[in-house]
Amino acid sequence: MSKEGSTQAPIRHPIDFNHPDFLDQKKLDDEMRRVFDICHGCRRCFNLCDSFPKLFDMIDESKDEDVESLKSEQFKPVVDACTLCDMCFMTKCPYVPPHDFNLDFPHLMLRYRTAQRKNNELPKIPYQLAQIDRNGKIGVLLSSFINWLTNIKNNFFRKIMEILTQIDMRVRLPKYNSETFTNFFKNNVKKISLGRSTDRKVVIYSTCFVNFNKKNTGVAALKVLKKNGVEVEHAYPGCCGMPFLEQADLPKVVEQAQKVSSELIKWVDKGYEVVTLTASCGLMLKFEWPLLLSENKNIKKLSKHVFDIDEYVVDIANKEGLASGLSEIDGGVTVHNACHARAQNMGIKARDMLKNIPNVKIDVVERCAGHGGTFGVMKETHDLAIKVGRPTARQIDNKKNKYMASDCPLAGKHLNQLSKDTEIRHDEALHPIEIMAKAYKL
């Protein structure tokens, strides 16, 4: 007997994208209609992102006010508005597996986009932006020039870039490091001494964003871990594949997963835990890789040894206690609990970690930033990213704290740009581990 809403913990099925039914046009269309009809009858997800208002308005304005009145060509705007944040699956939908309705809206959107990619219907520029390792190597090599060229104040070149690439000139783009975190680690790890003796040892998987764009997050993580007596190694075999997941190139995601996991599993076999520094990458290693490579034993084993950096520091705090030396900081902190941190189903670890700072004022905002990878930078979707992100930025402003922290660097940058709170003193959100390093005076 079917129940009205599931009372069991949600599960996700493997993504068998090689199965002939996966891209069968009729079966895909039938599944879109089945799921849209369930969503239409429920509407709990109306306030998450623009996919659902678009869908519901489209149905309400149709001839018979039902899904069967829709033409298949009308599905595209609903799919285009999805950022794969996973919040409908994680926080709203009562019909996710193991419920009989078996509804996984984000993965259905991914399936539809995979069919679009097969039919050459997806834009070319976002896919080029997904080539993170190639772009990052060039960006670091020419960082001074590229950072000047892409600066939001460089109106002339940003306008040319917008015409040529459709990257919105209003977007504050990430800057490139002058050196990779890989290079920094190699040259500096031995200069940072252990603060105490423990049996803990980790390998930092720095992620593409930290390696090429936000070295300071990696530096802070390295210092805080060593302060707490953790033996630290580093590995960056390549991008986790999340940008290719957003572009629905599933074979490329699998290629990246196999490449990166083959290196990381060597560390796991030597007794190391894997620590990730970006929320989306932790989500990939823990959950998306095992769904795409469900028979790969190394992927499964690796997924059980992956920690988000906040999660790992909280584990230290709970089991051994943190090293002494944390001091008060000069203002309160608003933690933006990013969607892909929430999707890891681990609780609000950034808040739990920062609570260890003496007398700190912490507020938490749990709402999507609306950025969604390339979604937030392309001219076609930037206004929608602003629409989704503005209520979140307003909540952050209302907290009146000096610092904003987010485990998602792109969400943090987007929210900071939308913020009107002049008390926030930096041009991007800090990673929570950077605030811990500040409290340790590292």
XYZ file of C-alpha atoms in Angstrom:
442
model
C 0.000 0.000 0.000
C 1.344 3.426 -0.979
C 1.856 5.902 1.848
C 1.302 9.654 1.675
C 4.890 10.740 2.112
C 7.780 8.561 3.136
C 8.635 8.006 6.784
C 11.920 6.302 5.946
C 15.363 7.784 5.289
C 15.773 8.791 1.631
C 17.918 6.683 -0.638
C 19.209 7.230 -4.156
C 19.416 4.679 -6.925
C 22.543 4.207 -9.077
C 22.587 6.261 -12.282
C 22.752 3.630 -15.008
C 23.379 6.044 -17.862
C 24.544 3.257 -20.181
C 21.190 1.475 -20.018
C 19.294 1.848 -23.325
C 16.221 3.198 -21.499
C 18.179 6.093 -19.995
C 18.149 8.146 -23.195
C 15.116 6.559 -24.851
C 13.124 9.628 -25.904
C 9.663 8.209 -25.241
C 10.564 6.681 -21.884
C 12.253 9.908 -20.824
C 9.208 11.938 -21.871
C 6.889 9.563 -20.006
C 9.006 9.857 -16.855
C 9.101 13.665 -17.087
C 5.306 13.703 -17.286
C 4.918 11.225 -14.429
C 7.186 13.240 -12.131
C 5.763 16.609 -13.181
C 2.263 15.355 -12.431
C 3.297 14.307 -8.908
C 5.016 17.674 -8.342
C 1.950 19.498 -9.680
C -0.276 17.704 -7.173
C 2.016 18.413 -4.220
C 3.772 21.787 -4.717
C 5.784 21.678 -1.472
C 8.826 22.707 -3.491
C 7.326 25.947 -4.879
C 9.783 28.244 -3.074
C 13.084 26.428 -3.687
C 14.136 27.504 -7.168
C 12.551 28.743 -10.363
C 12.093 25.267 -11.892
C 8.969 24.657 -9.860
C 7.181 28.012 -10.329
C 7.875 27.688 -14.061
C 6.404 24.194 -14.076
C 3.342 25.079 -12.017
C 2.588 28.263 -13.978
C 2.943 26.344 -17.212
C 0.460 23.704 -16.046
C -1.977 26.260 -14.626
C -1.966 28.182 -17.905
C -2.370 25.073 -20.083
C -5.598 24.175 -21.862
C -6.810 21.559 -19.370
C -4.604 22.667 -16.494
C -2.806 19.342 -16.356
C 0.513 17.843 -17.440
C -1.022 16.067 -20.421
C -1.870 19.468 -21.886
C 1.833 20.354 -22.083
C 3.940 19.883 -25.171
C 7.259 18.139 -24.652
C 9.098 21.215 -25.963
C 7.816 23.126 -22.924
C 9.927 21.030 -20.541
C 13.199 22.769 -21.428
C 12.718 25.971 -19.347
C 11.992 23.843 -16.265
C 15.225 21.895 -16.788
C 17.231 25.038 -17.562
C 16.218 26.595 -14.224
C 17.535 23.638 -12.188
C 20.985 24.175 -10.638
C 21.272 20.568 -9.325
C 21.385 21.914 -5.772
C 19.576 18.743 -4.530
C 17.482 20.671 -2.015
C 14.153 19.418 -3.359
C 15.358 15.840 -2.895
C 16.988 16.476 0.487
C 14.588 18.833 2.249
C 11.164 19.038 0.628
C 10.034 16.076 -1.430
C 7.993 13.460 0.502
C 8.073 11.061 -2.446
C 11.768 10.257 -2.796
C 12.860 6.592 -2.657
C 12.012 4.313 -0.908
C 8.513 5.763 -1.411
C 6.577 4.002 -4.157
C 6.544 7.162 -6.288
C 10.340 6.872 -6.531
C 10.862 10.552 -7.337
C 14.347 12.055 -7.798
C 13.815 15.398 -9.506
C 17.499 16.520 -9.748
C 18.635 13.259 -11.315
C 15.727 13.384 -13.755
C 16.860 16.865 -14.800
C 20.357 15.423 -15.225
C 18.947 12.638 -17.407
C 17.121 15.161 -19.592
C 20.293 17.228 -19.975
C 22.231 14.107 -20.914
C 19.753 13.583 -23.744
C 20.221 17.228 -24.734
C 23.988 16.739 -24.824
C 23.607 13.659 -27.003
C 21.497 15.725 -29.420
C 23.952 18.694 -29.393
C 21.357 20.955 -27.783
C 23.463 22.365 -24.941
C 25.467 25.604 -25.264
C 29.206 25.283 -25.948
C 30.729 27.970 -23.678
C 29.625 26.481 -20.307
C 31.248 23.213 -21.333
C 34.509 25.039 -22.010
C 34.255 26.644 -18.569
C 33.923 23.119 -17.138
C 37.450 22.296 -18.358
C 38.722 23.361 -14.957
C 42.183 21.792 -14.967
C 43.040 23.235 -18.369
C 41.624 26.662 -17.532
C 43.175 26.683 -14.071
C 46.696 25.943 -15.298
C 46.464 28.790 -17.810
C 44.868 31.060 -15.203
C 47.619 30.542 -12.631
C 50.368 30.915 -15.231
C 48.930 34.246 -16.417
C 47.190 35.212 -13.177
C 48.130 38.903 -13.079
C 46.967 39.517 -16.638
C 43.798 37.389 -16.451
C 42.759 38.809 -13.071
C 43.128 42.326 -14.504
C 41.310 41.382 -17.695
C 38.327 39.801 -15.920
C 38.040 42.367 -13.123
C 34.471 43.597 -12.816
C 35.738 47.185 -13.012
C 37.332 46.529 -16.404
C 34.158 47.466 -18.253
C 35.641 47.580 -21.739
C 37.113 44.075 -21.761
C 34.266 42.586 -19.746
C 31.813 43.891 -22.350
C 33.876 42.302 -25.137
C 34.010 39.080 -23.114
C 30.241 39.154 -22.675
C 29.702 39.519 -26.416
C 32.122 36.717 -27.236
C 31.366 34.258 -24.439
C 27.988 35.279 -22.979
C 29.574 35.543 -19.510
C 27.597 38.331 -17.853
C 29.746 41.431 -17.336
C 27.998 42.148 -14.016
C 29.386 38.968 -12.399
C 32.364 39.190 -10.067
C 34.472 36.327 -11.385
C 36.873 34.275 -9.234
C 40.497 35.392 -9.258
C 43.352 33.000 -9.948
C 46.112 32.236 -7.452
C 49.631 33.335 -8.297
C 50.665 29.734 -7.514
C 48.737 26.509 -7.080
C 48.042 25.168 -3.625
C 49.923 22.059 -4.786
C 53.053 24.158 -5.196
C 52.519 25.986 -1.893
C 52.127 22.697 -0.029
C 55.255 21.215 -1.563
C 57.351 24.241 -0.580
C 55.891 24.957 2.868
C 54.467 21.857 4.552
C 57.698 21.051 6.422
C 57.936 24.630 7.712
C 54.665 24.234 9.649
C 55.218 22.255 12.826
C 52.793 19.899 14.550
C 51.076 21.477 17.548
C 50.819 18.201 19.448
C 51.179 14.458 18.959
C 48.239 12.319 17.746
C 47.729 9.243 15.594
C 45.646 11.133 13.047
C 46.733 11.457 9.429
C 44.909 12.878 6.430
C 45.478 13.637 2.795
C 43.990 16.942 1.694
C 42.202 16.697 -1.632
C 42.457 20.405 -2.301
C 39.798 20.507 -5.070
C 40.192 22.538 -8.243
C 38.881 25.774 -6.749
C 41.331 25.818 -3.864
C 44.199 24.615 -6.042
C 43.733 27.291 -8.710
C 41.553 30.044 -7.226
C 41.468 30.155 -3.422
C 44.771 28.957 -2.015
C 44.069 30.645 1.345
C 41.446 28.014 2.193
C 44.035 25.264 1.737
C 46.650 27.163 3.736
C 44.182 27.634 6.604
C 43.197 23.951 6.553
C 46.833 22.850 6.565
C 47.705 25.089 9.526
C 44.645 24.187 11.603
C 45.141 20.468 11.028
C 48.834 20.564 11.931
C 48.062 22.728 14.973
C 45.838 19.862 16.090
C 48.547 17.249 15.628
C 47.341 15.793 12.327
C 49.919 14.453 9.889
C 48.991 16.080 6.563
C 49.713 15.052 2.986
C 48.266 16.511 -0.196
C 46.898 15.127 -3.450
C 45.305 16.798 -6.415
C 45.147 14.312 -9.314
C 42.484 16.428 -11.014
C 38.990 17.893 -10.803
C 36.292 15.719 -9.204
C 34.050 16.114 -12.257
C 31.251 18.227 -10.734
C 31.508 20.842 -13.543
C 31.041 18.022 -16.080
C 28.094 16.680 -14.075
C 26.447 20.103 -14.416
C 27.075 19.892 -18.168
C 25.635 16.339 -18.270
C 28.792 14.721 -19.618
C 28.505 11.591 -17.504
C 31.263 9.591 -19.259
C 33.663 12.450 -18.481
C 32.555 12.482 -14.833
C 33.279 8.753 -14.656
C 36.690 9.323 -16.264
C 37.550 11.946 -13.631
C 36.226 9.748 -10.823
C 38.397 6.830 -11.913
C 41.458 9.039 -12.342
C 41.176 10.816 -8.986
C 40.024 7.804 -6.969
C 42.908 5.658 -8.208
C 45.286 8.097 -6.504
C 43.270 8.809 -3.369
C 42.602 5.146 -2.615
C 46.373 4.626 -2.282
C 46.340 7.005 0.673
C 43.294 5.308 2.194
C 45.085 1.960 1.931
C 47.958 3.505 3.925
C 45.586 4.523 6.719
C 44.864 8.142 5.743
C 41.462 9.812 5.722
C 40.623 12.083 2.769
C 39.667 15.682 3.592
C 37.925 17.851 0.991
C 37.912 21.649 1.026
C 34.880 22.453 -1.148
C 31.319 21.289 -0.468
C 30.499 20.188 -4.022
C 33.623 18.047 -4.251
C 32.886 16.319 -0.968
C 29.405 15.563 -2.290
C 30.871 14.056 -5.454
C 33.313 11.762 -3.634
C 30.819 10.659 -0.995
C 27.658 10.243 -3.049
C 27.690 10.999 -6.781
C 30.711 8.854 -7.692
C 29.244 5.757 -5.984
C 25.951 6.299 -7.832
C 27.686 6.519 -11.198
C 30.135 3.663 -10.494
C 28.061 1.478 -8.229
C 30.120 -1.666 -8.915
C 33.514 -0.049 -8.344
C 34.835 -1.334 -5.006
C 37.529 1.346 -4.717
C 34.965 4.124 -5.187
C 32.761 2.589 -2.492
C 35.680 2.163 -0.107
C 36.936 5.687 -0.748
C 33.493 7.209 -0.120
C 33.554 5.853 3.444
C 36.847 7.622 4.195
C 35.985 11.111 2.921
C 35.449 14.021 5.308
C 34.520 17.621 4.670
C 37.162 19.753 6.427
C 34.613 21.180 8.900
C 33.324 17.670 9.577
C 36.852 16.426 10.276
C 37.713 19.238 12.694
C 34.445 18.606 14.555
C 35.420 14.938 14.786
C 38.693 15.972 16.431
C 36.810 18.255 18.816
C 34.384 15.493 19.803
C 36.964 12.731 20.289
C 40.219 14.317 21.507
C 39.291 17.956 21.959
C 40.860 20.740 19.921
C 44.339 22.057 20.594
C 44.467 25.005 22.950
C 45.020 28.500 21.640
C 41.665 29.516 20.171
C 40.947 33.161 20.953
C 38.028 35.510 20.436
C 37.639 37.076 16.993
C 36.645 40.646 16.257
C 33.045 40.102 15.136
C 30.179 37.716 14.649
C 29.918 35.114 11.876
C 27.012 34.335 9.579
C 27.372 30.785 8.288
C 25.792 30.170 4.907
C 25.048 26.451 4.982
C 25.563 25.809 1.269
C 23.277 23.417 -0.612
C 25.992 20.858 -1.358
C 27.085 20.902 2.283
C 23.478 20.211 3.282
C 23.210 17.495 0.632
C 26.023 15.579 2.372
C 23.534 14.968 5.184
C 26.108 15.571 7.909
C 24.486 18.441 9.822
C 25.743 22.019 10.029
C 29.398 21.201 10.625
C 30.637 24.727 9.882
C 28.559 26.043 12.787
C 29.560 23.157 15.042
C 33.232 23.791 14.317
C 33.059 27.562 14.832
C 31.267 27.110 18.175
C 34.658 26.177 19.588
C 35.809 29.802 19.235
C 35.362 31.553 22.618
C 32.314 33.831 22.927
C 31.640 33.857 19.191
C 28.285 35.009 17.867
C 27.108 32.611 15.131
C 24.039 32.846 12.933
C 23.107 30.308 10.259
C 21.353 30.938 6.946
C 20.077 27.823 5.191
C 18.905 28.917 1.776
C 20.216 28.440 -1.762
C 22.541 31.133 -3.123
C 21.287 30.484 -6.653
C 24.745 30.340 -8.219
C 24.963 26.717 -9.377
C 28.341 26.643 -11.164
C 28.165 28.272 -14.601
C 24.453 28.995 -14.005
C 25.376 32.089 -12.013
C 27.798 33.564 -14.540
C 26.109 33.090 -17.921
C 24.094 36.028 -19.236
C 21.106 33.817 -19.995
C 20.714 32.685 -16.370
C 22.448 35.350 -14.262
C 19.257 37.302 -13.566
C 17.627 34.115 -12.343
C 20.638 33.457 -10.087
C 20.126 36.951 -8.658
C 16.416 36.283 -8.133
C 17.118 33.088 -6.185
C 20.060 34.529 -4.258
C 18.653 37.903 -3.241
C 16.420 36.596 -0.365
C 19.420 34.654 0.960
C 21.640 37.748 0.821
C 18.908 39.716 2.588
C 18.863 37.195 5.435
C 22.649 37.457 5.723
C 22.457 41.265 5.782
C 19.883 41.159 8.560
C 22.263 39.245 10.835
C 24.619 42.254 10.953
C 27.764 40.180 11.451
C 31.254 41.152 10.367
C 32.066 37.815 8.739
C 30.209 35.612 6.298
C 31.409 32.028 5.917
C 30.410 29.458 3.321
C 31.754 26.038 2.339
C 30.863 26.873 -1.268
C 33.223 29.561 -2.630
C 31.052 30.434 -5.637
C 27.921 30.749 -3.494
C 29.847 32.921 -1.048
C 31.139 35.197 -3.774
C 27.692 35.526 -5.334
C 26.013 36.294 -1.999
C 28.649 38.817 -1.061
C 28.124 40.631 -4.342
C 24.371 40.728 -3.664
C 24.898 41.884 -0.078
C 24.235 45.482 0.901
C 25.724 45.009 4.383
C 28.726 47.311 4.562
C 29.832 45.631 7.791
C 31.098 42.627 5.820
C 34.730 43.617 5.334
C 35.921 41.317 2.570
C 34.909 40.891 -1.079
C 33.985 37.226 -0.756
C 32.790 34.805 1.884
C 35.553 33.168 3.870
C 35.639 29.415 4.225
C 34.806 28.488 7.850
C 38.273 26.934 8.224
C 39.795 30.350 7.480
C 37.936 31.773 10.468
C 39.266 28.926 12.627
C 42.782 29.786 11.475
C 42.124 33.416 12.382
C 40.964 32.382 15.864
C 44.161 30.354 16.274
C 46.148 33.376 15.014
C 47.781 31.188 12.371
